[in-house]
Amino acid sequence: MLNENIKAIRKSKGLSQEELAVKLNVVRQTVSKWENGLSVPDSDMLISISEVLETPVSTLLGETVAESKVDNLKAISEKLEVINLQLAQKNTTGRKILHWLLISLCAVIVTVFAVLIVLDSPYLGWNYNDPETAVFGAAFHAFEYLFVRLAPIILIGAIIGIFLTRNKL
């Protein structure tokens, strides 16, 4: 049973006896003896075989493993097609989300600009003798200063992003 499973799994992974032997640091004849039932690998080697073949030890010791057939290739290709469609949908969804986030960012920037224009820097007329007013006025001025300088760059980047993430017909 072990010998048949090693052989079937090795073949399903597309490995020759020589390639498996190289990965396990043994000679090809050792792999051949295992597969022909003339010898049995020790427990450490069994663990190494399971790691190289990416198969649990229980599977190696368990029931007979059927070799892959042409029908299995069709099933695998169908599964890959489904996975590709799922990835395409995920990419499309991610692109739409990014697109709307960039549109929202542009709307927020324009709104904040409009609010700053309407307020017309009210902190300039405040009495800065009160420490709390001074701190709030300095913070408001710092925000306005940074926003007026950085927002146009961010807005341009967001607009470019909107055009790059739009749906192409």
mmCIF file of C-alpha atoms in Angstrom:
data_model
loop_
_atom_site.group_PDB
_atom_site.id
_atom_site.type_symbol
_atom_site.label_atom_id
_atom_site.label_comp_id
_atom_site.label_asym_id
_atom_site.label_seq_id
_atom_site.Cartn_x
_atom_site.Cartn_y
_atom_site.Cartn_z
ATOM 1 C CA MET A 1 0.000 0.000 0.000
ATOM 2 C CA LEU A 2 2.754 2.500 0.950
ATOM 3 C CA ASN A 3 4.746 1.579 -2.141
ATOM 4 C CA GLU A 4 1.727 2.110 -4.423
ATOM 5 C CA ASN A 5 0.884 5.430 -2.791
ATOM 6 C CA ILE A 6 4.436 6.768 -3.105
ATOM 7 C CA LYS A 7 4.480 5.814 -6.778
ATOM 8 C CA ALA A 8 0.998 7.207 -7.547
ATOM 9 C CA ILE A 9 1.584 10.501 -5.733
ATOM 10 C CA ARG A 10 5.062 10.914 -7.270
ATOM 11 C CA LYS A 11 3.598 10.430 -10.747
ATOM 12 C CA SER A 12 0.678 12.768 -10.057
ATOM 13 C CA LYS A 13 3.194 15.447 -9.047
ATOM 14 C CA GLY A 14 5.045 14.874 -12.324
ATOM 15 C CA LEU A 15 8.265 13.726 -10.650
ATOM 16 C CA SER A 16 10.551 10.986 -11.887
ATOM 17 C CA GLN A 17 12.199 8.571 -9.468
ATOM 18 C CA GLU A 18 15.466 10.432 -10.016
ATOM 19 C CA GLU A 19 13.926 13.841 -9.224
ATOM 20 C CA LEU A 20 12.308 12.506 -6.048
ATOM 21 C CA ALA A 21 15.583 10.872 -5.040
ATOM 22 C CA VAL A 22 17.473 14.165 -5.482
ATOM 23 C CA LYS A 23 14.931 16.032 -3.338
ATOM 24 C CA LEU A 24 15.223 13.380 -0.618
ATOM 25 C CA ASN A 25 19.028 13.096 -0.844
ATOM 26 C CA VAL A 26 18.914 9.383 -1.654
ATOM 27 C CA VAL A 27 19.817 7.382 -4.747
ATOM 28 C CA ARG A 28 17.229 6.506 -7.389
ATOM 29 C CA GLN A 29 17.493 2.817 -6.569
ATOM 30 C CA THR A 30 16.217 3.538 -3.044
ATOM 31 C CA VAL A 31 13.071 5.152 -4.438
ATOM 32 C CA SER A 32 12.673 2.207 -6.810
ATOM 33 C CA LYS A 33 12.933 -0.262 -3.885
ATOM 34 C CA TRP A 34 10.268 1.675 -1.954
ATOM 35 C CA GLU A 35 7.922 1.686 -4.947
ATOM 36 C CA ASN A 36 8.449 -2.018 -5.645
ATOM 37 C CA GLY A 37 7.870 -2.932 -1.997
ATOM 38 C CA LEU A 38 11.396 -4.285 -1.532
ATOM 39 C CA SER A 39 12.105 -1.888 1.338
ATOM 40 C CA VAL A 40 10.297 0.625 3.507
ATOM 41 C CA PRO A 41 11.475 4.138 4.412
ATOM 42 C CA ASP A 42 12.110 4.846 8.106
ATOM 43 C CA SER A 43 9.878 7.296 9.985
ATOM 44 C CA ASP A 44 12.129 10.322 9.408
ATOM 45 C CA MET A 45 12.346 9.561 5.701
ATOM 46 C CA LEU A 46 8.570 9.064 5.574
ATOM 47 C CA ILE A 47 8.116 12.573 6.947
ATOM 48 C CA SER A 48 10.576 13.911 4.355
ATOM 49 C CA ILE A 49 8.694 12.102 1.580
ATOM 50 C CA SER A 50 5.402 13.593 2.755
ATOM 51 C CA GLU A 51 6.920 17.088 2.752
ATOM 52 C CA VAL A 52 8.454 16.715 -0.716
ATOM 53 C CA LEU A 53 5.248 15.248 -2.169
ATOM 54 C CA GLU A 54 3.138 17.783 -0.232
ATOM 55 C CA THR A 55 0.982 14.939 1.080
ATOM 56 C CA PRO A 56 0.126 14.005 4.674
ATOM 57 C CA VAL A 57 1.885 10.940 6.081
ATOM 58 C CA SER A 58 -1.540 9.449 6.762
ATOM 59 C CA THR A 59 -2.290 9.564 3.052
ATOM 60 C CA LEU A 60 0.987 7.836 2.263
ATOM 61 C CA LEU A 61 0.168 5.094 4.770
ATOM 62 C CA GLY A 62 -3.576 5.018 4.045
ATOM 63 C CA GLU A 63 -5.687 3.854 1.184
ATOM 64 C CA THR A 64 -4.517 3.441 -2.375
ATOM 65 C CA VAL A 65 -4.256 6.734 -4.239
ATOM 66 C CA ALA A 66 -5.677 6.761 -7.747
ATOM 67 C CA GLU A 67 -3.406 8.146 -10.437
ATOM 68 C CA SER A 68 -4.588 11.303 -12.153
ATOM 69 C CA LYS A 69 -6.376 10.812 -15.437
ATOM 70 C CA VAL A 70 -7.251 13.000 -18.384
ATOM 71 C CA ASP A 71 -10.689 13.688 -16.839
ATOM 72 C CA ASN A 72 -8.922 15.153 -13.817
ATOM 73 C CA LEU A 73 -7.117 17.602 -16.089
ATOM 74 C CA LYS A 74 -10.463 18.786 -17.428
ATOM 75 C CA ALA A 75 -11.771 19.242 -13.885
ATOM 76 C CA ILE A 76 -8.623 21.138 -12.917
ATOM 77 C CA SER A 77 -8.918 23.413 -15.943
ATOM 78 C CA GLU A 78 -12.563 24.115 -15.077
ATOM 79 C CA LYS A 79 -11.594 24.955 -11.496
ATOM 80 C CA LEU A 80 -8.836 27.262 -12.752
ATOM 81 C CA GLU A 81 -11.332 28.975 -15.036
ATOM 82 C CA VAL A 82 -13.664 29.571 -12.075
ATOM 83 C CA ILE A 83 -10.754 30.919 -10.020
ATOM 84 C CA ASN A 84 -9.753 33.244 -12.864
ATOM 85 C CA LEU A 85 -13.313 34.557 -13.111
ATOM 86 C CA GLN A 86 -13.406 35.135 -9.353
ATOM 87 C CA LEU A 87 -10.100 37.022 -9.498
ATOM 88 C CA ALA A 88 -11.383 39.138 -12.387
ATOM 89 C CA GLN A 89 -14.530 39.985 -10.414
ATOM 90 C CA LYS A 90 -12.432 40.836 -7.356
ATOM 91 C CA ASN A 91 -10.216 43.122 -9.428
ATOM 92 C CA THR A 92 -13.254 44.795 -10.984
ATOM 93 C CA THR A 93 -14.867 45.289 -7.588
ATOM 94 C CA GLY A 94 -11.635 46.688 -6.155
ATOM 95 C CA ARG A 95 -11.320 49.061 -9.087
ATOM 96 C CA LYS A 96 -14.904 50.293 -8.612
ATOM 97 C CA ILE A 97 -14.379 50.825 -4.880
ATOM 98 C CA LEU A 98 -11.159 52.755 -5.507
ATOM 99 C CA HIS A 99 -12.885 54.789 -8.218
ATOM 100 C CA TRP A 100 -15.696 55.867 -5.873
ATOM 101 C CA LEU A 101 -13.282 56.532 -3.017
ATOM 102 C CA LEU A 102 -11.331 58.878 -5.269
ATOM 103 C CA ILE A 103 -14.537 60.626 -6.326
ATOM 104 C CA SER A 104 -15.482 60.978 -2.641
ATOM 105 C CA LEU A 105 -12.020 62.372 -1.857
ATOM 106 C CA CYS A 106 -12.449 64.997 -4.576
ATOM 107 C CA ALA A 107 -15.870 65.927 -3.195
ATOM 108 C CA VAL A 108 -14.473 66.263 0.339
ATOM 109 C CA ILE A 109 -11.573 68.434 -0.847
ATOM 110 C CA VAL A 110 -13.890 70.723 -2.812
ATOM 111 C CA THR A 111 -16.274 70.944 0.152
ATOM 112 C CA VAL A 112 -13.491 71.824 2.590
ATOM 113 C CA PHE A 113 -12.204 74.468 0.147
ATOM 114 C CA ALA A 114 -15.703 75.947 -0.053
ATOM 115 C CA VAL A 115 -16.011 76.011 3.756
ATOM 116 C CA LEU A 116 -12.595 77.682 4.101
ATOM 117 C CA ILE A 117 -13.563 80.304 1.517
ATOM 118 C CA VAL A 118 -16.869 81.009 3.277
ATOM 119 C CA LEU A 119 -15.176 81.247 6.698
ATOM 120 C CA ASP A 120 -12.513 83.594 5.281
ATOM 121 C CA SER A 121 -9.929 82.851 8.022
ATOM 122 C CA PRO A 122 -11.996 83.907 11.065
ATOM 123 C CA TYR A 123 -9.066 83.267 13.420
ATOM 124 C CA LEU A 124 -7.389 86.468 12.202
ATOM 125 C CA GLY A 125 -9.810 88.585 14.226
ATOM 126 C CA TRP A 126 -9.700 86.477 17.405
ATOM 127 C CA ASN A 127 -8.329 87.660 20.750
ATOM 128 C CA TYR A 128 -5.229 85.559 21.360
ATOM 129 C CA ASN A 129 -4.859 86.618 25.029
ATOM 130 C CA ASP A 130 -6.882 83.528 26.035
ATOM 131 C CA PRO A 131 -4.562 80.451 25.824
ATOM 132 C CA GLU A 132 -7.317 78.124 24.581
ATOM 133 C CA THR A 133 -8.248 80.524 21.812
ATOM 134 C CA ALA A 134 -4.582 80.903 20.897
ATOM 135 C CA VAL A 135 -4.097 77.153 20.638
ATOM 136 C CA PHE A 136 -7.299 76.676 18.647
ATOM 137 C CA GLY A 137 -6.454 79.618 16.368
ATOM 138 C CA ALA A 138 -2.924 78.297 15.741
ATOM 139 C CA ALA A 139 -4.272 74.821 14.993
ATOM 140 C CA PHE A 140 -6.915 76.243 12.635
ATOM 141 C CA HIS A 141 -4.291 78.339 10.868
ATOM 142 C CA ALA A 142 -1.921 75.351 10.549
ATOM 143 C CA PHE A 143 -4.727 73.220 9.092
ATOM 144 C CA GLU A 144 -5.690 75.924 6.615
ATOM 145 C CA TYR A 145 -2.057 76.537 5.657
ATOM 146 C CA LEU A 146 -1.326 72.839 5.010
ATOM 147 C CA PHE A 147 -4.668 72.155 3.351
ATOM 148 C CA VAL A 148 -4.345 75.031 0.883
ATOM 149 C CA ARG A 149 -0.883 73.808 -0.143
ATOM 150 C CA LEU A 150 -1.441 70.030 -0.196
ATOM 151 C CA ALA A 151 -5.078 69.712 -1.295
ATOM 152 C CA PRO A 152 -4.491 70.829 -4.910
ATOM 153 C CA ILE A 153 -1.805 68.165 -5.342
ATOM 154 C CA ILE A 154 -4.041 65.506 -3.781
ATOM 155 C CA LEU A 155 -6.990 66.703 -5.886
ATOM 156 C CA ILE A 156 -4.976 66.423 -9.114
ATOM 157 C CA GLY A 157 -3.796 62.937 -8.107
ATOM 158 C CA ALA A 158 -7.363 61.896 -7.285
ATOM 159 C CA ILE A 159 -8.662 63.183 -10.623
ATOM 160 C CA ILE A 160 -5.949 61.268 -12.471
ATOM 161 C CA GLY A 161 -6.865 58.201 -10.402
ATOM 162 C CA ILE A 162 -10.523 58.606 -11.338
ATOM 163 C CA PHE A 163 -9.633 58.559 -15.019
ATOM 164 C CA LEU A 164 -7.330 55.557 -14.585
ATOM 165 C CA THR A 165 -9.942 53.521 -12.678
ATOM 166 C CA ARG A 166 -12.983 54.328 -14.793
ATOM 167 C CA ASN A 167 -14.763 51.547 -16.654
ATOM 168 C CA LYS A 168 -13.528 51.222 -20.185
ATOM 169 C CA LEU A 169 -16.215 50.495 -22.744
#
